Coordinates of C-alpha atoms in Angstrom, one line a residue:
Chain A
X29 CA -9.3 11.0 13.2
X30 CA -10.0 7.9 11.7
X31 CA -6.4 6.2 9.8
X32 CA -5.1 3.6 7.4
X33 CA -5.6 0.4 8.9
X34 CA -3.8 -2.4 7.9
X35 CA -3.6 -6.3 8.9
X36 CA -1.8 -8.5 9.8
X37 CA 0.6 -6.3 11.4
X38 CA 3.5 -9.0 11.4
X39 CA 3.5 -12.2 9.6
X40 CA 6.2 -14.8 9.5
X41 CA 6.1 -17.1 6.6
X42 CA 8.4 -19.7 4.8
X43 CA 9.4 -19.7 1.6
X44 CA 7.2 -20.3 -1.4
X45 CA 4.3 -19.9 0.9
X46 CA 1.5 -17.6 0.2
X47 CA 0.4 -14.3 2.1
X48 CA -2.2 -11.6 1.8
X49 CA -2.0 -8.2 3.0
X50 CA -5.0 -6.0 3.8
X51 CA -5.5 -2.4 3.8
X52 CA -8.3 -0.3 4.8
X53 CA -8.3 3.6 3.4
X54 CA -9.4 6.4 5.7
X55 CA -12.9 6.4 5.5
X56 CA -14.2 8.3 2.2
X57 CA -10.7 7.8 0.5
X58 CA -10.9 6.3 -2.9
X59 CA -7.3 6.1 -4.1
X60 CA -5.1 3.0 -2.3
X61 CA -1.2 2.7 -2.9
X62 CA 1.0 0.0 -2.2
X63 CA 4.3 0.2 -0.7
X64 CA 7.6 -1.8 0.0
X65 CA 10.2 -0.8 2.6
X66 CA 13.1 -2.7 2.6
X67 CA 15.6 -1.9 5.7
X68 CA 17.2 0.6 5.9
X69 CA 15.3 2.1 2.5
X70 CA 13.0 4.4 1.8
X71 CA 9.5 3.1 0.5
X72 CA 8.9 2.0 -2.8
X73 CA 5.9 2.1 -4.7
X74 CA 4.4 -1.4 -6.0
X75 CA 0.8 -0.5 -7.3
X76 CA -2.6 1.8 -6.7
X77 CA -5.7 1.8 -7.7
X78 CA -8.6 4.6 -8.0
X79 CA -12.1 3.6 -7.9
X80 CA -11.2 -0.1 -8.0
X81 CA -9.1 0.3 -11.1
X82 CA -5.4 0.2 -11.1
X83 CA -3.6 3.5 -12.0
X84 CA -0.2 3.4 -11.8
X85 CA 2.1 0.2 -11.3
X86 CA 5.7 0.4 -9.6
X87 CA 8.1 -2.4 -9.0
X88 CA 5.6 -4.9 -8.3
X89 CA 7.1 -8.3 -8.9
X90 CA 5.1 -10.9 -11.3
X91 CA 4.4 -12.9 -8.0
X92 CA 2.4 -10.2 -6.1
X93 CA -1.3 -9.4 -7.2
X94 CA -3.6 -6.8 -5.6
X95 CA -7.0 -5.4 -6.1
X96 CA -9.8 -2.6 -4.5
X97 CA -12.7 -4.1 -3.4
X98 CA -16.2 -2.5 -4.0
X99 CA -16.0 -1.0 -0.2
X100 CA -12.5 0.4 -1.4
X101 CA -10.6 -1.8 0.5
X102 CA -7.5 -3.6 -0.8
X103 CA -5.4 -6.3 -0.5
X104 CA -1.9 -7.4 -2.0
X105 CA -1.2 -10.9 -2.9
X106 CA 2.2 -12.4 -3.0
X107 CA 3.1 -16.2 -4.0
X108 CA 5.8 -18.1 -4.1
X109 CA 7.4 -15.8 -1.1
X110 CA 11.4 -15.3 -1.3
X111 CA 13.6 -14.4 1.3
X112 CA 14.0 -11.0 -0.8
X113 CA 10.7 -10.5 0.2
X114 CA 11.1 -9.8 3.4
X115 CA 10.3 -5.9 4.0
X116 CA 7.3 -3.3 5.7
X117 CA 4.9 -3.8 3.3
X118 CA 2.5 0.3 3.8
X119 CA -0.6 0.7 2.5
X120 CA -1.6 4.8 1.9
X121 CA -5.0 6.4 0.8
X122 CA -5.8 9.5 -0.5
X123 CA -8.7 11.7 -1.9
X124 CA -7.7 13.2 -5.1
X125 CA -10.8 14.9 -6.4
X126 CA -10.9 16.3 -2.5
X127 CA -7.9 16.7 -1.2
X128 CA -5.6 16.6 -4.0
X129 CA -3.1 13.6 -4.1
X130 CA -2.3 13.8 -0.3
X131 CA -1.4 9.9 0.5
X132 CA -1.6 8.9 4.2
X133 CA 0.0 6.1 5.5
X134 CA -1.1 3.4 7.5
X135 CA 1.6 1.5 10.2
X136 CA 2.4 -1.2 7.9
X137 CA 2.6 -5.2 7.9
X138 CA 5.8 -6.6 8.9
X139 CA 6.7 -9.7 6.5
X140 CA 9.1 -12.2 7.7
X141 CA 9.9 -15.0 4.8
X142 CA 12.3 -17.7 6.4
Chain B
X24 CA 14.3 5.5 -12.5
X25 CA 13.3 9.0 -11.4
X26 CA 15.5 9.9 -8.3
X27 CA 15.2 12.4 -5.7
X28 CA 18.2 13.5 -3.9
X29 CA 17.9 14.2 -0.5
X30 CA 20.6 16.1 2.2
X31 CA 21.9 15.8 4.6
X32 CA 22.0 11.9 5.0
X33 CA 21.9 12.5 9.2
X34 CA 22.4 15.6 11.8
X35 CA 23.7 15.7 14.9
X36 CA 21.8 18.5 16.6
X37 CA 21.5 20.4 20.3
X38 CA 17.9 20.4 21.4
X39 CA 17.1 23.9 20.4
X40 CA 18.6 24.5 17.4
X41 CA 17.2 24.8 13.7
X42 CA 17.2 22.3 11.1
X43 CA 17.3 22.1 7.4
X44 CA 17.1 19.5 4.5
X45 CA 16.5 19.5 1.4
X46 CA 15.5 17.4 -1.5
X47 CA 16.1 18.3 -5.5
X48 CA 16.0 16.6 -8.8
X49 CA 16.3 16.7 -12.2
X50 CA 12.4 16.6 -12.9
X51 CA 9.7 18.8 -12.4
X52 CA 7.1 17.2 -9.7
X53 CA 3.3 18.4 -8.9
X54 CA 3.3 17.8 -5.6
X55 CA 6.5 17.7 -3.0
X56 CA 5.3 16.2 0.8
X57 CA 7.4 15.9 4.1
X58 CA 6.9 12.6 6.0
X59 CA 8.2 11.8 9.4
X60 CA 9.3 7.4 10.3
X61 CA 10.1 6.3 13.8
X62 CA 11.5 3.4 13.6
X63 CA 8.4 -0.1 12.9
X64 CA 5.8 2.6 11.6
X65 CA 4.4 4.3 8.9
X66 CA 5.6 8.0 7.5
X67 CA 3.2 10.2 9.1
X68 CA 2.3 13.4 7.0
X69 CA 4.1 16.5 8.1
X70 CA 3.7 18.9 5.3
X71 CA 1.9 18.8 1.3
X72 CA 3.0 21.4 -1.4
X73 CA 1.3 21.9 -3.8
X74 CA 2.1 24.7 -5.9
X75 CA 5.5 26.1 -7.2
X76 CA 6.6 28.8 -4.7
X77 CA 4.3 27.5 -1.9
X78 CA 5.7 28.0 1.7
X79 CA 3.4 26.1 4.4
X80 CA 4.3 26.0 8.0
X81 CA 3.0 23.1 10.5
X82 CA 3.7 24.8 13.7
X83 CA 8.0 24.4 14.0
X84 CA 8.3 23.4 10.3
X85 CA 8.2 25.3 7.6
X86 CA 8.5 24.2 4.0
X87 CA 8.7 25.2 0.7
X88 CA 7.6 23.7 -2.9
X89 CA 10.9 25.1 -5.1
X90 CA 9.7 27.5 -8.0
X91 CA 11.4 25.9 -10.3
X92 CA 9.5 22.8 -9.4
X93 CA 12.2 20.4 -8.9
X94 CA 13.3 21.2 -5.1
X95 CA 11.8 21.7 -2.1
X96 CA 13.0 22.6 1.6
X97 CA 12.1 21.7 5.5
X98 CA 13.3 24.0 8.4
X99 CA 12.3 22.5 11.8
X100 CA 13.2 25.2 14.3
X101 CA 14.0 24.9 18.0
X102 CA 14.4 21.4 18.3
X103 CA 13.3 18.6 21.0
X104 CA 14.0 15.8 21.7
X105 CA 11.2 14.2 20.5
X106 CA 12.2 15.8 16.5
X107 CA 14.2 12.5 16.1
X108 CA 13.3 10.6 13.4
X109 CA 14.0 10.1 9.6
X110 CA 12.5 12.7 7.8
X111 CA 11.4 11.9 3.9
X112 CA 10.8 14.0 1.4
X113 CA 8.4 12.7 -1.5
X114 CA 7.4 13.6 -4.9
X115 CA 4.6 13.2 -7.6
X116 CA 5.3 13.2 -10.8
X117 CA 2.4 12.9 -12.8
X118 CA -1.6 12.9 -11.7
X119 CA -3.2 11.9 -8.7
X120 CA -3.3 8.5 -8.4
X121 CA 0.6 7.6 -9.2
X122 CA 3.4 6.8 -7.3
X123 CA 5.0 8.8 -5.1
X124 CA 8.6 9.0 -5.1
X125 CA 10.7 9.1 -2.4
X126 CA 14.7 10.3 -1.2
X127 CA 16.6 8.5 0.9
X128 CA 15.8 10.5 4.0
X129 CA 17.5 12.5 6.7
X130 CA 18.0 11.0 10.2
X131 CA 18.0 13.2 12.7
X132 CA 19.3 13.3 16.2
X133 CA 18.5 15.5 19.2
X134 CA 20.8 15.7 22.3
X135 CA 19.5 17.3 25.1

């Protein structure tokens, strides 16, 4: 079955530089989450959005940015990179009027800010 | 924030014995779900509960939405090698759409 596909997979950066994540849902999946894993922690939730609207927003710094696009695909902006920022960065979809809220993950994008 | 507490922090297990963890909290969540990370990847879906009193199995794993909404259990039962992993539970709060709360997880180990 089709997953959550997400690029880069890795992505080395410096600081203040500029990076863009992308995130493609499972096909037919409207919802798209964003998520930030720190090592050693367990994921923590930045920012979703449901038929290209946002509907819930975590911890998402003031730096990062993200939309859905009309094909439902996302992507997560983040400026003026810290070395804080360094982290798995997963993208999840779901299917809420369908499946209820069931968010599957895709294998993430490894940041690296030196 | 909202927290979800999660036990045990790691077991030490023979191959073939039975596992349990569990995560509570002070608040009541809609939906409780199970997610297995190896180490560089994503959680993978074990389990989704959706209703208080629920008990789902996904072939060795059984586990159960809490009735009073605000728990919920994993058994894995006649462990392998291939079990280890850090096992997260997560929580929804509100509708669909929202965040998804996670506990710290439970690293397991499996000698053979």
């Amino acid at each position: 079955a089709a997953g959550v596909i997400q690029s880069p997979r890795h992505l080395i950066k410096e600081k203040r530089e500029t990076a863009t994540l992308k995130c493609y849902p499972i096909p037919r999946h409207d919802t798209v989450y964003w998520y930030q894993q720190g090592p050693g922690q367990d994921p923590q939730f930045l920012i979703s959005f449901y038929e290209k609207m946002q509907s819930d927003k975590g911890s998402i710094p003031d730096r990062f940015s993200a939309q859905q696009f009309s094909d439902y695909h996302s992507e997560l902006n983040m400026s003026s990179l810290e070395l804080g920022d360094s982290a798995l960065y997963f993208c999840a979809s779901s299917q809420p009027r369908v499946q209820q809220d069931t968010q599957y993950f895709g294998p993430g994008t490894r940041l690296t800010v030196l | 924030g909202q927290q979800l507490n999660q036990s045990p922090q790691s077991m030490f297990i023979q191959e073939g014995e039975d596992v349990s963890m569990n995560c509570t909290s002070s608040s009541i969540f809609n939906t409780w779900l199970w997610y297995k990370q190896e180490p560089g990847e994503g959680p993978v879906l074990l389990i989704a509960l959706y209703k208080a009193g629920e008990l789902t199995s996904n072939g060795r794993l059984t586990a159960q939405f809490g009735i009073t909404r605000k728990d919920s259990f994993l058994n894995i039962s006649a462990s392998i090698p291939s079990d280890v992993g850090i096992y997260f539970c997560a929580g929804q709060l509100r509708q669909a759409g929202t965040a998804l709360i996670f506990g710290k997880g439970t690293t397991l180990s499996v000698s053979s």
